[in-house]
Short mmCIF file of C-alpha atoms in Angstrom, two decimals:
data_model
loop_
_atom_site.label_atom_id
_atom_site.label_comp_id
_atom_site.label_asym_id
_atom_site.label_seq_id
_atom_site.Cartn_x
_atom_site.Cartn_y
_atom_site.Cartn_z
CA MET N 108 160.72 -73.36 53.64
CA ARG N 109 160.69 -69.54 53.76
CA LEU N 110 161.33 -69.53 57.48
CA ARG N 111 164.20 -71.88 57.01
CA LEU N 112 165.84 -69.66 54.35
CA LEU N 113 165.38 -66.59 56.52
CA ALA N 114 167.04 -68.37 59.40
CA LEU N 115 170.01 -69.10 57.14
CA VAL N 116 170.24 -65.55 55.76
CA LEU N 117 170.33 -63.84 59.16
CA PRO N 118 173.43 -65.61 60.44
CA ILE N 119 175.23 -64.86 57.18
CA GLY N 120 174.37 -61.17 57.50
CA LEU N 121 175.39 -61.22 61.11
CA VAL N 122 178.75 -62.75 60.21
CA ALA N 123 179.30 -60.07 57.59
CA ALA N 124 178.48 -57.36 60.09
CA LEU N 125 180.80 -58.85 62.63
CA GLY N 126 183.56 -59.04 60.02
CA ALA N 127 183.10 -55.38 59.16
CA ALA N 128 183.17 -54.49 62.84
CA ALA N 129 186.39 -56.43 63.27
CA ALA N 130 187.94 -54.59 60.31
CA ASP N 131 186.83 -51.26 61.77
CA ALA N 132 188.37 -52.26 65.09
CA ARG N 133 191.67 -53.02 63.39
CA THR N 134 191.60 -49.67 61.61
CA THR N 135 190.75 -47.89 64.83
CA ALA N 136 193.69 -49.58 66.58
CA ASP N 137 196.07 -48.10 64.02
CA THR N 138 197.71 -44.82 65.01
CA LEU N 139 199.07 -41.98 62.88
CA LEU N 140 202.80 -42.62 62.77
CA SER N 141 204.06 -40.08 60.24
CA GLN N 142 202.99 -36.64 61.44
CA GLY N 143 205.92 -34.40 62.29
CA ARG N 144 208.46 -37.12 61.52
CA PRO N 145 211.72 -36.46 59.61
CA VAL N 146 211.14 -36.55 55.87
CA LEU N 147 213.30 -36.39 52.74
CA ALA N 148 212.35 -35.76 49.11
CA SER N 149 214.13 -36.39 45.84
CA THR N 150 213.57 -32.73 44.89
CA VAL N 151 211.59 -29.65 45.90
CA GLU N 152 210.09 -27.10 43.54
CA ASP N 153 211.24 -24.21 45.75
CA ASP N 154 212.13 -23.52 49.38
CA THR N 155 208.49 -22.85 50.36
CA LEU N 156 207.29 -26.30 49.22
CA THR N 157 209.55 -28.49 51.35
CA ALA N 158 209.14 -32.16 52.19
CA ALA N 159 208.28 -31.38 55.82
CA LYS N 160 205.07 -29.67 54.65
CA ALA N 161 203.69 -33.10 53.68
CA VAL N 162 203.73 -34.36 57.28
CA ASP N 163 202.92 -31.18 59.23
CA GLY N 164 199.25 -32.07 59.75
CA SER N 165 198.03 -29.12 57.68
CA THR N 166 196.00 -29.37 54.47
CA THR N 167 196.97 -25.82 53.49
CA THR N 168 200.70 -26.48 53.14
CA ARG N 169 202.25 -28.88 50.66
CA TRP N 170 205.35 -30.51 49.23
CA ALA N 171 206.00 -30.19 45.51
CA SER N 172 208.75 -31.77 43.43
CA VAL N 173 210.45 -30.12 40.49
CA GLU N 174 208.32 -29.91 37.38
CA GLY N 175 208.47 -32.22 34.39
CA ALA N 176 210.62 -35.05 35.77
CA ASP N 177 209.95 -38.72 36.62
CA PRO N 178 210.42 -40.48 38.95
CA GLN N 179 210.24 -38.50 42.20
CA TRP N 180 209.99 -39.73 45.79
CA LEU N 181 209.13 -38.70 49.35
CA ARG N 182 210.53 -40.72 52.30
CA VAL N 183 209.22 -40.59 55.88
CA ASP N 184 211.24 -41.85 58.85
CA LEU N 185 208.77 -43.24 61.42
CA GLY N 186 211.48 -43.36 64.07
CA GLN N 187 211.15 -47.06 64.80
CA PRO N 188 210.06 -50.31 63.11
CA SER N 189 206.28 -50.46 62.71
CA SER N 190 203.54 -52.48 61.05
CA ILE N 191 202.23 -50.38 58.15
CA ASN N 192 198.53 -51.02 57.51
CA ARG N 193 197.23 -47.87 55.83
CA VAL N 194 198.51 -44.86 53.86
CA LYS N 195 196.38 -41.81 53.01
CA LEU N 196 197.47 -39.41 50.29
CA ASN N 197 195.90 -35.99 49.87
CA TRP N 198 196.97 -34.82 46.42
CA GLU N 199 197.09 -31.28 45.13
CA ALA N 200 196.23 -30.69 41.45
CA ALA N 201 199.62 -32.06 40.38
CA TYR N 202 199.04 -35.72 41.25
CA ALA N 203 200.51 -39.08 40.32
CA LYS N 204 198.89 -41.20 37.65
CA ALA N 205 201.11 -44.10 38.65
CA TYR N 206 202.97 -44.59 41.91
CA ARG N 207 203.94 -47.13 44.52
CA ILE N 208 204.26 -47.31 48.31
CA GLU N 209 207.45 -48.89 49.65
CA VAL N 210 208.76 -49.77 53.13
CA SER N 211 212.29 -50.30 54.42
CA ASP N 212 214.13 -51.23 57.59
CA ASP N 213 217.29 -49.23 56.80
CA GLY N 214 216.12 -46.41 54.52
CA THR N 215 218.08 -47.82 51.60
CA ASN N 216 216.61 -51.20 50.62
CA PHE N 217 212.87 -50.89 49.95
CA THR N 218 210.05 -53.39 49.31
CA THR N 219 206.87 -52.44 47.44
CA VAL N 220 203.65 -52.98 49.42
CA LYS N 221 201.23 -51.22 47.08
CA GLU N 222 201.31 -50.20 43.42
CA VAL N 223 198.77 -47.89 41.78
CA ALA N 224 198.61 -47.65 38.00
CA ASP N 225 195.46 -45.53 37.51
CA GLY N 226 195.51 -42.77 40.12
CA ASN N 227 192.87 -40.04 39.73
CA GLY N 228 194.11 -37.44 42.22
CA ALA N 229 192.20 -35.93 45.15
CA ALA N 230 192.45 -38.34 48.12
CA ASP N 231 193.76 -41.92 48.03
CA ASP N 232 193.08 -44.07 51.10
CA LEU N 233 195.14 -47.24 50.75
CA THR N 234 194.02 -49.78 53.35
CA GLY N 235 194.79 -53.43 54.00
CA LEU N 236 198.51 -52.96 53.51
CA GLN N 237 200.85 -55.53 54.95
CA GLY N 238 204.17 -53.77 55.36
CA HIS N 239 206.71 -53.59 58.13
CA GLY N 240 209.66 -51.24 58.53
CA ARG N 241 210.90 -47.94 59.84
CA TYR N 242 210.80 -45.99 56.56
CA VAL N 243 207.88 -45.45 54.17
CA ARG N 244 208.49 -44.08 50.70
CA LEU N 245 206.07 -42.79 48.08
CA VAL N 246 207.56 -43.14 44.59
CA GLY N 247 205.78 -41.32 41.76
CA THR N 248 206.55 -43.02 38.45
CA ARG N 249 204.16 -41.25 36.06
CA ARG N 250 202.80 -37.72 36.42
CA ALA N 251 199.19 -36.93 35.57
CA THR N 252 200.09 -33.36 34.53
CA SER N 253 203.01 -31.52 32.99
CA TYR N 254 203.97 -30.27 36.43
CA GLY N 255 205.60 -32.32 39.17
CA TYR N 256 204.15 -34.21 42.13
CA SER N 257 202.40 -32.25 44.86
CA LEU N 258 200.97 -33.51 48.17
CA TRP N 259 199.06 -31.62 50.78
CA GLU N 260 199.63 -34.48 53.20
CA ILE N 261 200.79 -38.09 53.49
CA GLU N 262 199.51 -40.02 56.51
CA VAL N 263 200.95 -43.39 57.48
CA TYR N 264 198.90 -45.48 59.92
CA GLY N 265 199.88 -48.63 61.75
CA VAL N 266 201.24 -49.98 65.01
CA ALA N 267 204.75 -49.25 66.28
CA ASP N 268 206.69 -52.27 67.46
CA SER N 269 207.23 -50.68 70.87
CA THR N 270 203.50 -50.38 71.61
CA GLY N 271 202.79 -52.08 74.91
CA ASP N 272 206.47 -52.74 75.59
CA THR N 273 207.22 -52.57 79.31
CA GLN N 274 210.47 -54.56 79.46
CA VAL N 275 213.53 -52.45 80.34
CA PRO N 276 216.89 -52.92 78.56
CA THR N 277 219.75 -54.60 80.35
CA VAL N 278 222.19 -52.43 82.27
CA PRO N 279 225.18 -51.28 80.14
CA THR N 280 228.47 -52.88 81.19
CA GLY N 281 232.16 -52.28 80.60
CA LEU N 282 232.06 -48.50 80.96
CA LYS N 283 235.59 -47.11 80.66
CA SER N 284 237.54 -44.04 79.62
CA THR N 285 239.45 -44.52 76.36
CA ALA N 286 241.16 -41.11 76.42
CA ALA N 287 241.29 -37.93 78.46
CA THR N 288 242.69 -34.46 77.79
CA ALA N 289 242.60 -31.28 79.82
CA THR N 290 239.12 -30.49 78.52
CA SER N 291 237.62 -33.80 77.34
CA VAL N 292 236.92 -37.39 78.35
CA ALA N 293 236.24 -40.16 75.81
CA LEU N 294 234.02 -43.01 77.01
CA SER N 295 232.99 -46.41 75.68
CA TRP N 296 230.81 -49.23 76.98
CA THR N 297 229.31 -52.57 75.99
CA ALA N 298 225.90 -52.47 74.29
CA SER N 299 222.74 -53.35 76.21
CA THR N 300 220.09 -55.77 74.94
CA ASP N 301 216.31 -55.33 74.80
CA ASN N 302 213.31 -57.38 73.69
CA VAL N 303 212.50 -54.78 70.99
CA GLY N 304 215.61 -52.66 70.61
CA VAL N 305 217.78 -50.10 72.39
CA SER N 306 217.21 -46.62 70.99
CA GLN N 307 219.72 -44.53 72.96
CA TYR N 308 222.03 -44.24 75.94
CA ASP N 309 221.95 -41.47 78.53
CA VAL N 310 225.41 -40.32 79.64
CA LEU N 311 225.52 -39.04 83.22
CA ARG N 312 228.30 -36.87 84.59
CA ASP N 313 228.30 -36.47 88.37
CA GLY N 314 224.75 -37.82 88.48
CA LYS N 315 223.25 -35.52 85.82
CA VAL N 316 222.44 -36.39 82.20
CA VAL N 317 224.77 -34.44 79.91
CA ALA N 318 224.01 -36.16 76.60
CA SER N 319 222.10 -38.93 74.83
CA THR N 320 223.65 -40.93 72.03
CA ALA N 321 222.63 -43.85 69.82
CA GLY N 322 226.09 -45.42 69.87
CA THR N 323 228.26 -46.95 72.58
CA THR N 324 230.87 -44.18 72.64
CA TYR N 325 230.77 -40.56 73.73
CA ASN N 326 233.30 -37.71 73.89
CA ASP N 327 232.51 -35.29 76.73
CA THR N 328 234.07 -31.91 75.98
CA GLY N 329 234.34 -28.44 77.49
CA LEU N 330 235.61 -29.79 80.83
CA THR N 331 237.92 -28.19 83.38
CA ALA N 332 241.56 -29.23 83.55
CA ASN N 333 242.86 -31.34 86.44
CA THR N 334 239.34 -32.19 87.66
CA ALA N 335 237.77 -35.55 88.62
CA TYR N 336 234.44 -36.45 86.96
CA LYS N 337 232.20 -39.42 87.78
CA TYR N 338 230.44 -41.05 84.80
CA SER N 339 227.70 -43.67 84.35
CA VAL N 340 225.37 -44.62 81.48
CA ARG N 341 221.90 -46.09 81.16
CA ALA N 342 220.01 -47.57 78.21
CA ARG N 343 216.58 -46.64 76.85
CA ASP N 344 214.36 -48.52 74.39
CA LEU N 345 211.89 -47.25 71.81
CA ALA N 346 209.06 -47.28 74.35
CA GLY N 347 211.05 -45.08 76.73
CA ASN N 348 211.85 -47.81 79.24
CA ALA N 349 215.16 -47.04 80.98
CA SER N 350 217.65 -49.42 82.55
CA ALA N 351 219.40 -48.82 85.84
CA GLU N 352 222.66 -46.89 85.70
CA SER N 353 225.85 -48.73 84.95
CA ALA N 354 228.71 -49.06 87.39
CA ALA N 355 230.37 -45.65 87.60
CA VAL N 356 233.90 -44.72 86.60
CA THR N 357 235.86 -41.69 87.77
CA VAL N 358 238.13 -39.90 85.28
CA THR N 359 240.48 -37.00 85.99
CA THR N 360 241.23 -34.56 83.18
CA GLY N 361 244.80 -33.58 82.30
CA THR N 362 246.64 -30.44 83.26
CA GLY N 363 247.70 -29.23 79.78
CA GLY N 364 245.73 -27.60 76.98
CA THR N 365 244.65 -24.41 78.73
CA GLY N 366 242.56 -21.61 77.31
CA GLY N 367 239.51 -23.72 76.44
CA PHE N 368 236.45 -22.22 74.72
CA VAL N 369 233.38 -23.39 72.79
CA LEU N 370 232.24 -22.22 69.35
CA ALA N 371 228.95 -22.86 67.52
CA ALA N 372 228.95 -23.29 63.74
CA ALA N 373 226.59 -24.03 60.84
CA GLY N 374 225.87 -22.95 57.29
CA ASP N 375 222.75 -22.73 55.10
CA ILE N 376 220.65 -21.29 57.88
CA ALA N 377 217.56 -19.10 57.62
CA ASP N 378 214.76 -20.17 55.32
CA ARG N 379 211.90 -17.73 54.72
CA CYS N 380 209.80 -18.94 57.64
CA THR N 381 209.25 -18.15 61.31
CA ALA N 382 208.79 -20.03 64.57
CA SER N 383 204.99 -19.97 64.06
CA ASP N 384 205.54 -22.61 61.36
CA SER N 385 206.28 -25.90 63.15
CA SER N 386 208.38 -27.11 60.20
CA CYS N 387 210.62 -24.02 60.31
CA VAL N 388 214.06 -25.19 61.44
CA HIS N 389 216.32 -22.16 61.95
CA PRO N 390 214.49 -21.00 65.12
CA LYS N 391 215.20 -24.48 66.54
CA THR N 392 218.89 -24.46 65.62
CA ALA N 393 219.19 -20.98 67.15
CA LYS N 394 217.99 -22.44 70.46
CA LEU N 395 220.79 -25.01 70.23
CA VAL N 396 223.31 -22.20 69.82
CA GLU N 397 221.85 -20.42 72.83
CA ALA N 398 222.15 -23.59 74.94
CA MET N 399 225.85 -23.88 74.02
CA ASN N 400 226.59 -20.35 75.28
CA PRO N 401 229.48 -20.11 72.78
CA ALA N 402 232.36 -17.67 72.88
CA ALA N 403 231.79 -17.02 69.16
CA VAL N 404 229.54 -18.16 66.30
CA ILE N 405 230.81 -19.16 62.86
CA THR N 406 228.52 -19.23 59.82
CA MET N 407 229.60 -21.04 56.66
CA GLY N 408 227.57 -19.08 54.10
CA ASP N 409 224.01 -18.96 52.74
CA ASN N 410 223.02 -17.25 55.96
CA GLN N 411 219.66 -16.12 54.51
CA TYR N 412 217.52 -17.62 51.75
CA ASP N 413 216.54 -17.28 48.99
CA ASP N 414 218.18 -14.19 47.50
CA ALA N 415 219.59 -12.74 50.77
CA HIS N 416 217.78 -9.40 50.54
CA LEU N 417 218.16 -7.10 53.54
CA ALA N 418 214.40 -7.33 54.17
CA ASP N 419 214.67 -11.12 54.46
CA PHE N 420 217.67 -10.88 56.79
CA GLN N 421 215.65 -8.57 59.03
CA LYS N 422 212.46 -10.65 58.88
CA TYR N 423 213.98 -14.11 59.40
CA TYR N 424 217.69 -14.42 60.29
CA ALA N 425 217.67 -11.43 62.65
CA LYS N 426 214.92 -12.98 64.82
CA THR N 427 216.81 -16.22 65.41
CA TRP N 428 220.55 -16.41 64.70
CA GLY N 429 220.65 -12.62 64.72
CA LYS N 430 220.57 -12.80 68.52
CA PHE N 431 224.26 -13.76 68.32
CA LYS N 432 225.21 -11.14 65.75
CA ASN N 433 227.73 -9.38 67.99
CA ILE N 434 229.77 -12.59 68.41
CA THR N 435 229.28 -13.90 64.85
CA HIS N 436 232.10 -14.20 62.31
CA PRO N 437 230.22 -14.81 59.03
CA ILE N 438 231.22 -15.60 55.48
CA PRO N 439 228.99 -15.42 52.39
CA GLY N 440 227.67 -18.27 50.30
CA ASN N 441 226.35 -18.30 46.77
CA HIS N 442 222.90 -17.12 47.90
CA GLU N 443 224.42 -13.89 49.23
CA THR N 444 225.38 -13.14 45.61
CA TYR N 445 221.77 -13.52 44.38
CA ASP N 446 220.69 -10.14 45.76
CA ASP N 447 219.89 -7.51 43.10
CA THR N 448 223.33 -6.11 43.85
CA PRO N 449 225.48 -9.09 44.91
CA TYR N 450 226.27 -9.13 48.65
CA GLU N 451 224.24 -5.94 49.27
CA GLY N 452 221.81 -7.40 51.82
CA TYR N 453 224.64 -9.37 53.47
CA HIS N 454 226.79 -6.25 53.83
CA GLU N 455 223.93 -4.03 55.01
CA TYR N 456 222.78 -6.52 57.64
CA PHE N 457 226.14 -7.56 59.11
CA GLY N 458 227.91 -4.25 58.50
CA SER N 459 231.61 -4.20 59.38
CA ILE N 460 231.26 -7.64 61.01
CA ALA N 461 231.18 -9.12 57.49
CA THR N 462 234.19 -7.14 56.26
CA PRO N 463 236.42 -6.37 59.27
CA GLN N 464 239.47 -6.05 57.00
CA GLY N 465 237.66 -4.38 54.08
CA LYS N 466 236.98 -7.58 52.11
CA ASN N 467 234.58 -10.54 52.29
CA TYR N 468 237.58 -12.56 53.50
CA TYR N 469 239.48 -11.89 56.71
CA SER N 470 241.16 -13.54 59.70
CA TRP N 471 240.63 -13.36 63.45
CA GLU N 472 242.04 -15.01 66.54
CA MET N 473 240.93 -16.51 69.83
CA GLY N 474 243.20 -18.20 72.33
CA ASN N 475 245.95 -20.04 70.49
CA TRP N 476 243.78 -20.32 67.35
CA HIS N 477 244.06 -18.43 64.07
CA PHE N 478 240.74 -18.44 62.13
CA VAL N 479 240.59 -17.69 58.41
CA ALA N 480 237.21 -16.70 56.91
CA LEU N 481 237.14 -16.99 53.09
CA ASP N 482 234.76 -16.12 50.24
CA SER N 483 234.79 -19.20 48.03
CA ASN N 484 232.45 -17.58 45.47
CA ASP N 485 235.62 -16.20 43.85
CA PHE N 486 236.80 -19.74 43.17
CA VAL N 487 233.71 -21.48 41.73
CA LYS N 488 232.59 -19.20 38.93
CA GLU N 489 232.52 -20.49 35.36
CA GLU N 490 235.34 -18.19 34.32
CA GLY N 491 237.56 -19.70 36.98
CA LEU N 492 239.56 -17.79 39.55
CA LYS N 493 238.29 -14.25 39.19
CA GLU N 494 240.13 -12.65 42.08
CA PRO N 495 243.62 -14.08 42.64
CA ALA N 496 244.12 -11.33 45.20
CA GLN N 497 242.27 -13.46 47.75
CA LEU N 498 244.64 -16.40 47.24
CA THR N 499 247.64 -14.08 47.48
CA TRP N 500 246.21 -12.58 50.65
CA LEU N 501 245.60 -16.09 52.10
CA LYS N 502 249.21 -17.13 51.57
CA GLN N 503 250.47 -13.93 53.17
CA ASP N 504 248.04 -14.24 56.08
CA LEU N 505 249.09 -17.82 56.83
CA ALA N 506 252.76 -16.92 56.55
CA LYS N 507 252.36 -14.20 59.21
CA ASN N 508 250.40 -16.42 61.61
CA THR N 509 252.02 -16.97 65.02
CA LYS N 510 249.29 -19.09 66.62
CA GLY N 511 249.74 -22.82 67.18
CA CYS N 512 246.37 -23.95 65.71
CA ILE N 513 244.65 -22.97 62.43
CA ALA N 514 241.01 -23.25 61.38
CA ALA N 515 239.52 -22.06 58.07
CA TYR N 516 235.96 -21.86 56.82
CA TYR N 517 234.34 -21.12 53.47
CA HIS N 518 231.11 -22.10 51.72
CA HIS N 519 231.94 -24.51 48.88
CA PRO N 520 233.59 -27.75 50.13
CA ARG N 521 236.44 -29.31 48.23
CA PHE N 522 235.07 -32.80 48.94
CA SER N 523 231.43 -33.75 49.55
CA SER N 524 229.15 -36.79 49.45
CA GLY N 525 226.16 -34.48 49.03
CA ASP N 526 224.01 -33.25 46.18
CA HIS N 527 226.59 -30.78 44.80
CA GLY N 528 229.47 -33.23 45.11
CA ASP N 529 233.16 -32.33 44.95
CA ASN N 530 234.27 -28.81 44.00
CA PRO N 531 237.55 -28.97 42.05
CA ASP N 532 237.41 -25.17 41.64
CA ALA N 533 237.98 -24.87 45.40
CA ASP N 534 241.24 -26.80 45.06
CA PRO N 535 243.49 -23.70 45.30
CA LEU N 536 242.03 -22.91 48.72
CA TRP N 537 242.25 -26.51 49.90
CA LYS N 538 245.86 -27.10 48.83
CA THR N 539 247.03 -23.78 50.25
CA LEU N 540 245.43 -24.56 53.61
CA VAL N 541 246.75 -28.14 53.68
CA GLY N 542 250.24 -26.90 52.86
CA ALA N 543 250.12 -24.46 55.78
CA GLY N 544 249.30 -27.21 58.30
CA THR N 545 245.67 -26.19 58.85
CA ASP N 546 243.95 -28.30 61.49
CA LEU N 547 240.22 -27.80 60.78
CA ILE N 548 238.23 -26.73 57.69
CA LEU N 549 234.49 -25.99 57.85
CA ASN N 550 232.12 -25.73 54.86
CA GLY N 551 228.44 -25.49 53.94
CA HIS N 552 226.68 -25.49 50.53
CA ASP N 553 225.55 -29.13 50.63
CA HIS N 554 222.66 -29.41 53.09
CA HIS N 555 223.84 -32.28 55.27
CA TYR N 556 226.46 -33.10 57.90
CA GLU N 557 229.68 -34.83 56.93
CA ARG N 558 232.84 -35.26 59.00
CA PHE N 559 235.97 -36.49 57.24
CA TYR N 560 239.05 -38.15 58.60
CA PRO N 561 242.16 -35.92 58.28
CA GLN N 562 243.06 -35.72 54.57
CA ASN N 563 246.02 -34.68 52.46
CA ALA N 564 246.01 -32.37 49.43
CA ASP N 565 244.58 -35.18 47.25
CA GLY N 566 241.72 -35.99 49.63
CA LYS N 567 243.23 -39.21 50.95
CA LYS N 568 243.35 -40.15 54.63
CA ASP N 569 246.42 -38.62 56.24
CA PRO N 570 246.81 -37.81 59.96
CA ALA N 571 248.96 -34.81 59.01
CA GLY N 572 246.08 -33.18 57.11
CA PRO N 573 243.09 -31.09 58.25
CA VAL N 574 239.73 -32.42 59.44
CA GLN N 575 237.06 -31.23 57.00
CA ILE N 576 233.45 -30.90 58.20
CA ILE N 577 230.42 -29.96 56.10
CA GLY N 578 227.84 -28.29 58.33
CA GLY N 579 225.13 -27.23 55.89
CA MET N 580 222.33 -28.32 58.23
CA GLY N 581 221.54 -25.02 59.94
CA GLY N 582 217.92 -24.75 58.77
CA ALA N 583 217.51 -24.77 54.98
CA PRO N 584 215.80 -27.88 53.50
CA LEU N 585 218.06 -30.93 53.45
CA TYR N 586 219.55 -32.20 50.18
CA PRO N 587 219.90 -35.88 49.26
CA ILE N 588 223.21 -37.56 50.08
CA LYS N 589 225.20 -39.94 47.91
CA ALA N 590 227.71 -42.70 48.54
CA ALA N 591 230.24 -41.67 51.16
CA HIS N 592 233.79 -40.71 50.19
CA PRO N 593 236.56 -43.13 51.22
CA ALA N 594 237.74 -40.50 53.73
CA THR N 595 234.28 -39.87 55.23
CA ALA N 596 234.11 -40.65 58.95
CA LYS N 597 230.41 -39.78 59.47
CA LEU N 598 227.61 -38.86 57.06
CA ILE N 599 224.22 -37.70 58.43
CA SER N 600 221.18 -36.24 56.71
CA ASP N 601 219.69 -34.24 59.57
CA PHE N 602 219.54 -30.75 61.05
CA GLY N 603 221.68 -29.48 63.89
CA VAL N 604 224.53 -27.25 65.01
CA LEU N 605 228.23 -28.02 65.19
CA LYS N 606 229.77 -27.59 68.65
CA LEU N 607 233.52 -26.96 68.61
CA SER N 608 235.45 -27.43 71.84
CA MET N 609 238.88 -25.82 71.53
CA THR N 610 241.94 -25.59 73.76
CA ASP N 611 245.34 -24.08 73.10
CA SER N 612 246.51 -27.37 71.61
CA THR N 613 243.46 -29.53 70.82
CA PHE N 614 239.97 -29.53 69.36
CA ALA N 615 236.95 -31.86 69.40
CA THR N 616 233.64 -31.54 67.58
CA GLN N 617 230.07 -32.67 68.13
CA LEU N 618 226.91 -32.47 66.03
CA ILE N 619 224.00 -31.51 68.29
CA GLY N 620 220.58 -32.50 66.88
CA LEU N 621 217.33 -30.56 67.19
CA ASP N 622 216.36 -32.57 70.26
CA GLY N 623 219.63 -31.68 71.98
CA LYS N 624 221.08 -35.14 71.53
CA VAL N 625 224.61 -35.72 70.26
CA LEU N 626 224.41 -37.17 66.74
CA ASP N 627 228.17 -37.40 66.22
CA SER N 628 231.35 -36.91 68.26
CA SER N 629 234.84 -36.63 66.83
CA PRO N 630 237.98 -37.80 68.59
CA THR N 631 240.01 -35.12 70.35
CA TYR N 632 242.62 -33.97 67.83
CA SER N 633 245.94 -32.33 68.65
CA CYS N 634 246.95 -29.34 66.56
CA HIS N 635 249.71 -29.89 64.00
#
């Protein structure tokens, strides 16, 4: 009888061991999907405790939310749909007593895959999850301390859908030019198909890749007038498989619109970090500027964080965007006023470049363009318009202008779908510029990218109005975005640099992402 029982026990133990081995094999097959991926947070305690610190692979850097507020969240973009099987959380002392893990396909609609009601801090290793999506979000619903939520690291493990994918996308068809000017060619094509999904299209000009875009349109700018260009496109999927090139089309640019040049622009730029920190963004955006080889650089305020001291300008901004100082036309943001003496560090670093006409506001010209640089701090203080002299100067400056195209830039946007929202106090600037037939208005302040359709004085779509672009994605931590305005053409929460391609009678804009890809292209607009 004993021998018989032993014979029964051994197979049961063997089965258990095999089951454990199978589970280990599944865990081993999972890969770390989250490290270094784009990440957003509901809030940050300060600009040294950013969301990116939670996915940088270091257990000595951390994200922290604001103190004393529930709920708070941290969202990781895995870059592609994936099976989510495991999430590891390495908490700092300020941990979550209650929280949940959610997944989403679109970053907006989330499904809960794990809920924890009795967290005890330290490390949480959540295994056996059965989630699928591109985005993973940690939502803290109850703090364990009086502080906020603080994570050394969040690690998401699973299997990306593209793993093992060897099938190439179909060849794009229907490539055609939808418009051409002296310096630009607009292209469109029919979408390719793929067994998993097309991730991007490479645009080739004369046989060389000039851009990659997620959509099926592209506006190639900075071209030479009266010149023939040969274009083709090819599709890529999430696994990197590339299709053959499409049938080529040849497009000849027009003869008008001479005097073309390229500008680089961004606001909210240098955080207090250096290139040695992989999550530091402003060294990366500076490389984008360098690649553009612009005729001039425009900054839309908050050039240096947090209080814009001269020492910080010299330690951070000067080593990246400072390389273009001699061609930069800056304006101040609200952070430039936080110095012990407002504007002191800004003035000492930029010198006469910041005040070429004796004030923080001034105008300058290039080609057939008149540029107006304004200090919107005067218009957003609690006591209202403190310095009407600037508005008087603006009206006089616009009245004397003899150029055919007008661009203006200042920090606080009149309209925004970002964290700060609309700025009614900036209305005097906006209405004055609209009334003068301004073509382009650039802003910062909200840390995202937003391109609007042309708008009138009331913010409604109107082809006779200026194109407003918020470019607060130069390097400072991103802010959350809200529902888009009715006049919003494109809203993106990502870092990059705005590329402006100007001629004597037209302009076109592109947002260039950190990987050099085009995240957004505007139409080519004619000056009013």
